Coordinates of C-alpha atoms in Angstrom, one line a residue:
M1 CA -50.4 35.7 10.5
P2 CA -50.8 33.0 7.9
Q3 CA -50.0 29.5 9.0
R4 CA -47.1 27.6 7.3
H5 CA -49.0 24.6 6.1
S6 CA -45.9 23.0 4.5
K7 CA -44.0 23.2 7.9
N8 CA -46.8 22.0 10.1
N9 CA -48.5 19.4 8.0
N10 CA -47.1 16.0 9.1
D11 CA -49.8 13.5 8.0
L12 CA -48.7 13.2 4.4
A13 CA -47.7 9.9 2.8
F14 CA -44.3 11.3 1.9
F15 CA -41.6 13.3 3.5
T16 CA -41.5 17.1 2.9
Y17 CA -38.3 19.0 2.3
D18 CA -38.2 20.3 5.8
E19 CA -38.7 16.8 7.3
K20 CA -35.9 15.4 5.0
R21 CA -33.6 18.1 6.1
K22 CA -34.3 17.5 9.8
L23 CA -33.7 13.7 9.3
G24 CA -30.3 14.4 7.7
Y25 CA -31.4 13.4 4.2
G26 CA -29.0 14.3 1.4
T27 CA -25.4 15.3 1.3
Q28 CA -23.9 16.5 4.6
K29 CA -20.7 18.5 4.2
E30 CA -18.4 19.6 7.0
R31 CA -15.0 21.3 6.9
L32 CA -12.3 19.5 8.8
G33 CA -10.9 21.4 11.8
K34 CA -7.5 21.8 13.2
D35 CA -7.6 18.5 15.0
S36 CA -8.1 16.6 11.7
I37 CA -5.0 18.1 10.1
K38 CA -1.5 16.9 10.8
P39 CA 0.8 19.7 11.9
F40 CA 3.8 20.4 9.8
D41 CA 6.2 19.4 12.7
A42 CA 4.6 16.0 13.1
C43 CA 6.1 12.7 11.7
C44 CA 4.1 11.1 8.9
L45 CA 4.5 7.7 10.6
C46 CA 4.0 8.2 14.4
L47 CA 2.1 11.5 14.1
K48 CA 4.1 13.0 17.0
P49 CA 6.5 15.9 17.0
F50 CA 9.5 14.5 15.1
I51 CA 12.9 13.8 16.6
D52 CA 15.9 14.2 14.3
P53 CA 13.7 14.8 11.2
L54 CA 14.6 13.4 7.8
C55 CA 12.9 14.4 4.6
C56 CA 12.5 12.6 1.3
Q57 CA 12.7 14.3 -2.2
K58 CA 8.9 14.6 -2.3
G59 CA 8.7 16.6 0.9
H60 CA 7.5 14.0 3.4
V61 CA 9.2 14.4 6.9
F62 CA 9.8 11.5 9.2
C63 CA 11.5 10.9 12.5
K64 CA 14.9 9.3 11.9
E65 CA 14.0 6.2 14.1
C66 CA 10.6 5.8 12.4
I67 CA 11.8 5.9 8.8
L68 CA 14.8 3.6 9.6
E69 CA 12.5 1.1 11.3
C70 CA 10.1 1.2 8.3
L71 CA 12.9 0.7 5.7
L72 CA 14.4 -2.2 7.7
A73 CA 10.9 -3.8 8.0
Q74 CA 10.5 -3.5 4.2
K75 CA 14.0 -5.1 3.6
R76 CA 13.1 -8.0 6.0
G77 CA 9.9 -8.5 4.0
I78 CA 11.8 -8.5 0.7
K79 CA 14.3 -11.0 2.1
R80 CA 11.5 -13.3 3.2
K81 CA 9.8 -13.1 -0.2
L82 CA 13.1 -13.8 -2.0
A83 CA 13.7 -16.8 0.1
A84 CA 10.2 -18.1 -0.7
H85 CA 10.7 -17.5 -4.4
C86 CA 14.1 -19.3 -4.4
T87 CA 12.5 -22.3 -2.5
Q88 CA 9.8 -22.5 -5.1
Q89 CA 12.2 -22.3 -8.0
K90 CA 14.3 -25.1 -6.4
Q91 CA 11.2 -27.2 -5.9
Q92 CA 10.1 -26.8 -9.5
K93 CA 13.6 -27.7 -10.7
D94 CA 13.6 -30.9 -8.5
E95 CA 10.1 -31.8 -9.9
E96 CA 11.3 -31.4 -13.4
D97 CA 14.4 -33.5 -12.8
E98 CA 12.2 -36.2 -11.1
K99 CA 9.9 -36.2 -14.1
L100 CA 12.8 -36.6 -16.5
A101 CA 14.3 -39.4 -14.5
S102 CA 11.0 -41.3 -14.2
Q103 CA 10.4 -40.9 -18.0
K104 CA 13.8 -42.2 -18.7
A105 CA 13.3 -45.1 -16.4
R106 CA 9.9 -46.0 -18.1
E107 CA 11.6 -45.9 -21.5
L108 CA 14.3 -48.3 -20.3
D109 CA 11.7 -50.5 -18.7
A110 CA 9.6 -50.6 -21.9
F111 CA 12.7 -51.4 -24.0
D112 CA 13.6 -54.2 -21.6
Q113 CA 10.1 -55.7 -21.8
Q114 CA 10.1 -55.7 -25.5
N115 CA 13.3 -57.6 -25.7
H116 CA 12.8 -60.1 -22.8
G117 CA 9.4 -61.7 -23.2
A118 CA 5.7 -61.1 -23.6
V119 CA 5.0 -58.9 -20.6
P120 CA 2.0 -56.6 -20.6
Q121 CA 2.9 -53.2 -22.0
Y122 CA 2.6 -50.2 -19.7
N123 CA 2.0 -46.7 -21.0
D124 CA 3.2 -43.5 -19.3
R125 CA -0.2 -42.8 -17.8
N126 CA -1.0 -45.8 -15.8
H127 CA 2.4 -47.3 -15.1
A128 CA 2.9 -45.7 -11.7
D129 CA -0.5 -47.0 -10.5
D130 CA -0.2 -50.6 -12.0
K131 CA 3.2 -51.5 -10.7
N132 CA 2.2 -51.1 -7.1
G133 CA -0.1 -54.1 -6.9
F134 CA -2.4 -56.6 -8.6
H135 CA -6.0 -55.4 -9.3
G136 CA -7.5 -58.4 -11.1
A137 CA -7.2 -60.3 -14.4
N138 CA -7.6 -57.1 -16.4
S139 CA -5.6 -55.0 -14.0
V140 CA -3.9 -52.9 -16.6
K141 CA -7.0 -52.0 -18.6
T142 CA -9.1 -51.5 -15.5
T143 CA -6.6 -49.2 -13.8
S144 CA -6.2 -47.3 -17.0
Y145 CA -9.9 -46.6 -17.2
E146 CA -10.0 -45.5 -13.6
A147 CA -7.1 -43.2 -13.9
E148 CA -8.5 -41.7 -17.0
A149 CA -11.9 -41.1 -15.4
L150 CA -10.3 -39.5 -12.3
R151 CA -8.1 -37.3 -14.4
T152 CA -11.0 -36.0 -16.6
M153 CA -13.7 -35.9 -14.0
K154 CA -14.5 -32.5 -12.6
A155 CA -16.1 -33.5 -9.3
F156 CA -15.2 -30.8 -6.9
W157 CA -17.1 -32.5 -4.0
L158 CA -14.8 -35.5 -4.1
P159 CA -11.6 -34.8 -2.1
S160 CA -9.6 -37.3 -4.2
A161 CA -10.7 -35.7 -7.5
T162 CA -10.3 -32.1 -6.4
P163 CA -7.6 -30.4 -8.5
E164 CA -4.8 -28.6 -6.7
A165 CA -3.4 -25.4 -8.1
P166 CA 0.1 -24.7 -6.7
V167 CA 0.6 -21.2 -5.2
R168 CA 3.1 -19.3 -7.4
V169 CA 5.4 -16.8 -5.7
D170 CA 6.6 -14.2 -8.1
A171 CA 10.0 -12.6 -7.8
P172 CA 9.5 -9.5 -5.5
S173 CA 10.9 -6.1 -6.1
T174 CA 14.1 -5.3 -4.3
D175 CA 13.2 -1.6 -4.0
T176 CA 12.0 0.1 -0.8
F177 CA 9.2 2.6 -1.0
C178 CA 8.2 5.7 0.9
P179 CA 5.3 4.9 3.3
E180 CA 3.6 8.2 2.5
G181 CA 4.2 8.9 -1.2
K182 CA 4.6 5.3 -2.4
E183 CA 7.6 6.3 -4.6
K184 CA 11.0 4.5 -4.5
L185 CA 13.0 5.6 -1.5
R186 CA 16.6 4.9 -0.4
L187 CA 18.3 5.8 2.8
K188 CA 20.9 7.8 0.9
S189 CA 18.2 10.0 -0.7
L190 CA 17.0 11.2 2.8
F191 CA 18.4 14.5 4.1
P192 CA 18.1 16.1 7.5
V193 CA 15.8 19.1 8.2
H194 CA 16.7 22.1 10.4
F195 CA 14.1 24.5 11.6
T196 CA 15.0 28.0 12.9
G197 CA 13.8 28.6 16.4
D198 CA 12.2 31.8 17.5
D199 CA 14.8 32.5 20.2
S200 CA 17.9 31.0 18.6
G201 CA 19.3 30.4 15.2
D202 CA 19.7 26.6 15.6
G203 CA 16.4 25.6 17.3
G204 CA 16.3 22.5 15.2
N205 CA 19.2 21.0 17.2
K206 CA 16.9 20.4 20.2
K207 CA 15.6 16.9 19.6
S208 CA 12.5 16.8 21.8
K209 CA 11.4 20.4 21.3
K210 CA 7.9 20.9 20.0
L211 CA 8.2 23.0 16.9
M212 CA 4.6 24.2 16.4
G213 CA 4.5 28.0 17.2
S214 CA 8.2 28.2 17.9
C215 CA 9.7 28.1 14.4
I216 CA 10.2 31.1 12.2
C217 CA 11.3 31.7 8.6
P218 CA 15.0 32.9 8.9
S219 CA 14.4 35.5 6.2
C220 CA 11.1 37.2 7.0
K221 CA 10.9 36.1 10.7
V222 CA 7.2 34.9 10.2
T223 CA 6.1 32.1 12.5
L224 CA 5.7 28.9 10.6
T225 CA 2.2 27.3 10.7
N226 CA 0.1 25.0 8.6
T227 CA -1.4 27.9 6.7
L228 CA 2.0 28.7 5.1
S229 CA 3.6 26.8 2.3
L230 CA 7.1 25.7 3.4
V231 CA 10.2 24.9 1.4
V232 CA 13.3 23.1 2.5
V233 CA 16.7 23.3 0.9
S234 CA 17.9 19.7 0.3
T235 CA 21.6 20.7 0.3
C236 CA 21.6 22.1 3.8
G237 CA 18.2 21.3 5.3
H238 CA 17.1 24.8 6.3
V239 CA 13.3 25.6 6.0
F240 CA 11.9 28.8 4.6
C241 CA 8.4 30.0 3.7
K242 CA 7.7 29.7 0.0
K243 CA 7.6 33.4 -0.7
C244 CA 11.1 34.0 0.6
A245 CA 12.3 30.9 -1.2
D246 CA 10.9 32.0 -4.6
R247 CA 12.0 35.6 -4.1
F248 CA 15.6 35.1 -2.9
I249 CA 16.9 31.6 -2.9
A250 CA 15.6 30.6 -6.3
K251 CA 17.2 33.7 -7.8
D252 CA 20.5 33.9 -5.9
K253 CA 21.1 30.1 -5.8
L254 CA 22.3 30.6 -2.3
C255 CA 21.0 29.6 1.2
L256 CA 20.2 32.7 3.3
V257 CA 21.4 31.0 6.6
C258 CA 24.6 29.1 5.8
N259 CA 25.4 30.7 2.4
K260 CA 25.7 27.3 0.8
E261 CA 25.2 27.1 -2.9
C262 CA 22.0 25.3 -4.1
K263 CA 20.2 24.7 -7.3
E264 CA 16.6 25.2 -8.2
K265 CA 15.9 21.5 -8.0
S266 CA 17.2 21.6 -4.4
L267 CA 14.1 23.4 -3.3
V268 CA 11.6 20.8 -2.0
N269 CA 8.1 21.7 -1.0
L270 CA 7.1 20.2 2.4
E271 CA 3.9 18.3 2.4
K272 CA 1.3 19.1 5.0
G273 CA -0.9 16.3 6.3
G274 CA -1.0 13.2 4.1
T275 CA -1.7 10.4 6.5
G276 CA -4.6 8.0 6.8
F277 CA -5.7 9.8 10.0
A278 CA -5.4 13.5 8.9
G279 CA -6.6 15.6 6.0
H280 CA -4.3 17.5 3.7
D281 CA -4.1 19.6 0.5
D282 CA -6.6 22.4 -0.1
N283 CA -9.9 20.5 -0.1
L284 CA -10.3 19.8 3.6
E285 CA -13.9 18.8 3.5
A286 CA -15.6 15.6 4.7
T287 CA -18.8 14.6 3.0
D288 CA -21.5 12.2 4.2
F289 CA -24.2 10.7 1.9
K290 CA -27.4 9.9 3.7
H291 CA -30.7 8.4 2.4
L292 CA -33.9 7.4 4.1
G293 CA -34.5 3.8 5.0
S294 CA -37.6 2.0 3.7
G295 CA -40.5 2.3 6.2
S296 CA -38.5 4.2 8.8
G297 CA -37.5 7.8 9.5
L298 CA -33.8 6.9 10.1
G299 CA -31.1 7.7 7.6
L300 CA -28.7 5.0 6.5
V301 CA -25.2 6.5 6.6
R302 CA -22.4 5.5 4.3
P303 CA -18.7 6.0 5.3
A304 CA -17.5 9.6 5.0
M305 CA -15.4 10.5 2.0
K306 CA -12.7 13.1 2.1
T307 CA -12.6 15.3 -1.0

């Protein structure tokens, strides 16, 4: 039996393909399992089975308490930013009024000096520094040179000459956003969601019931799982599988449970997954890029990227 020289030879100055593969060199791909995917009956914020679920127009489902707390926190943040913006505007207005008042006072002082004797003339630049005290025989000229030097000198290591840039607070947006889809969201646009239980027609009324494996499509009686595409009717909140929704509800314009009229735009596709801790969509694959470190057989791993 011939020996596999490429497999057994380990005294080369470079790594062979088999050695690189054993060290984990290259691209490592791994499909995410069930534990990495958020269930369809879990809240997008707390990642727990939702209680009194509410859905937005993009198909993200939240617990009622979680989404209300999130919207209230956003409103408190907006109120705090608006207060800071109003305070800054008031401060800027006061500074402008103070500058106008000081300029008017300097003009009146200069006019009074011109008409009541030979008093040294003060310009706008050094008047504030010169009127506070006496700095020598040529106090006006000396202080003027010092002020001009400090104003034009770019010495960042001197605390007295370091320029200060005021922090500007822009006017914040008054809109609240969905924490999952980042689109504008209002409390009025949320609608309740009702799942059909396996043993009763109104299983969604039980608040603390875990819905995974116990909910069915009211039309075809198929158990709802993450493998199915789900559609909710925004007018009444009943959930169907996408096949039944496209085959019956979209054509008849009528809910199959409560016989309530609905339009085609009332059919909202429920999003599966979509949080920072769970994968979603069709490409549920985690990828690691590894390369060999210099002078060592260990691979340097970069953070995994979900594609």
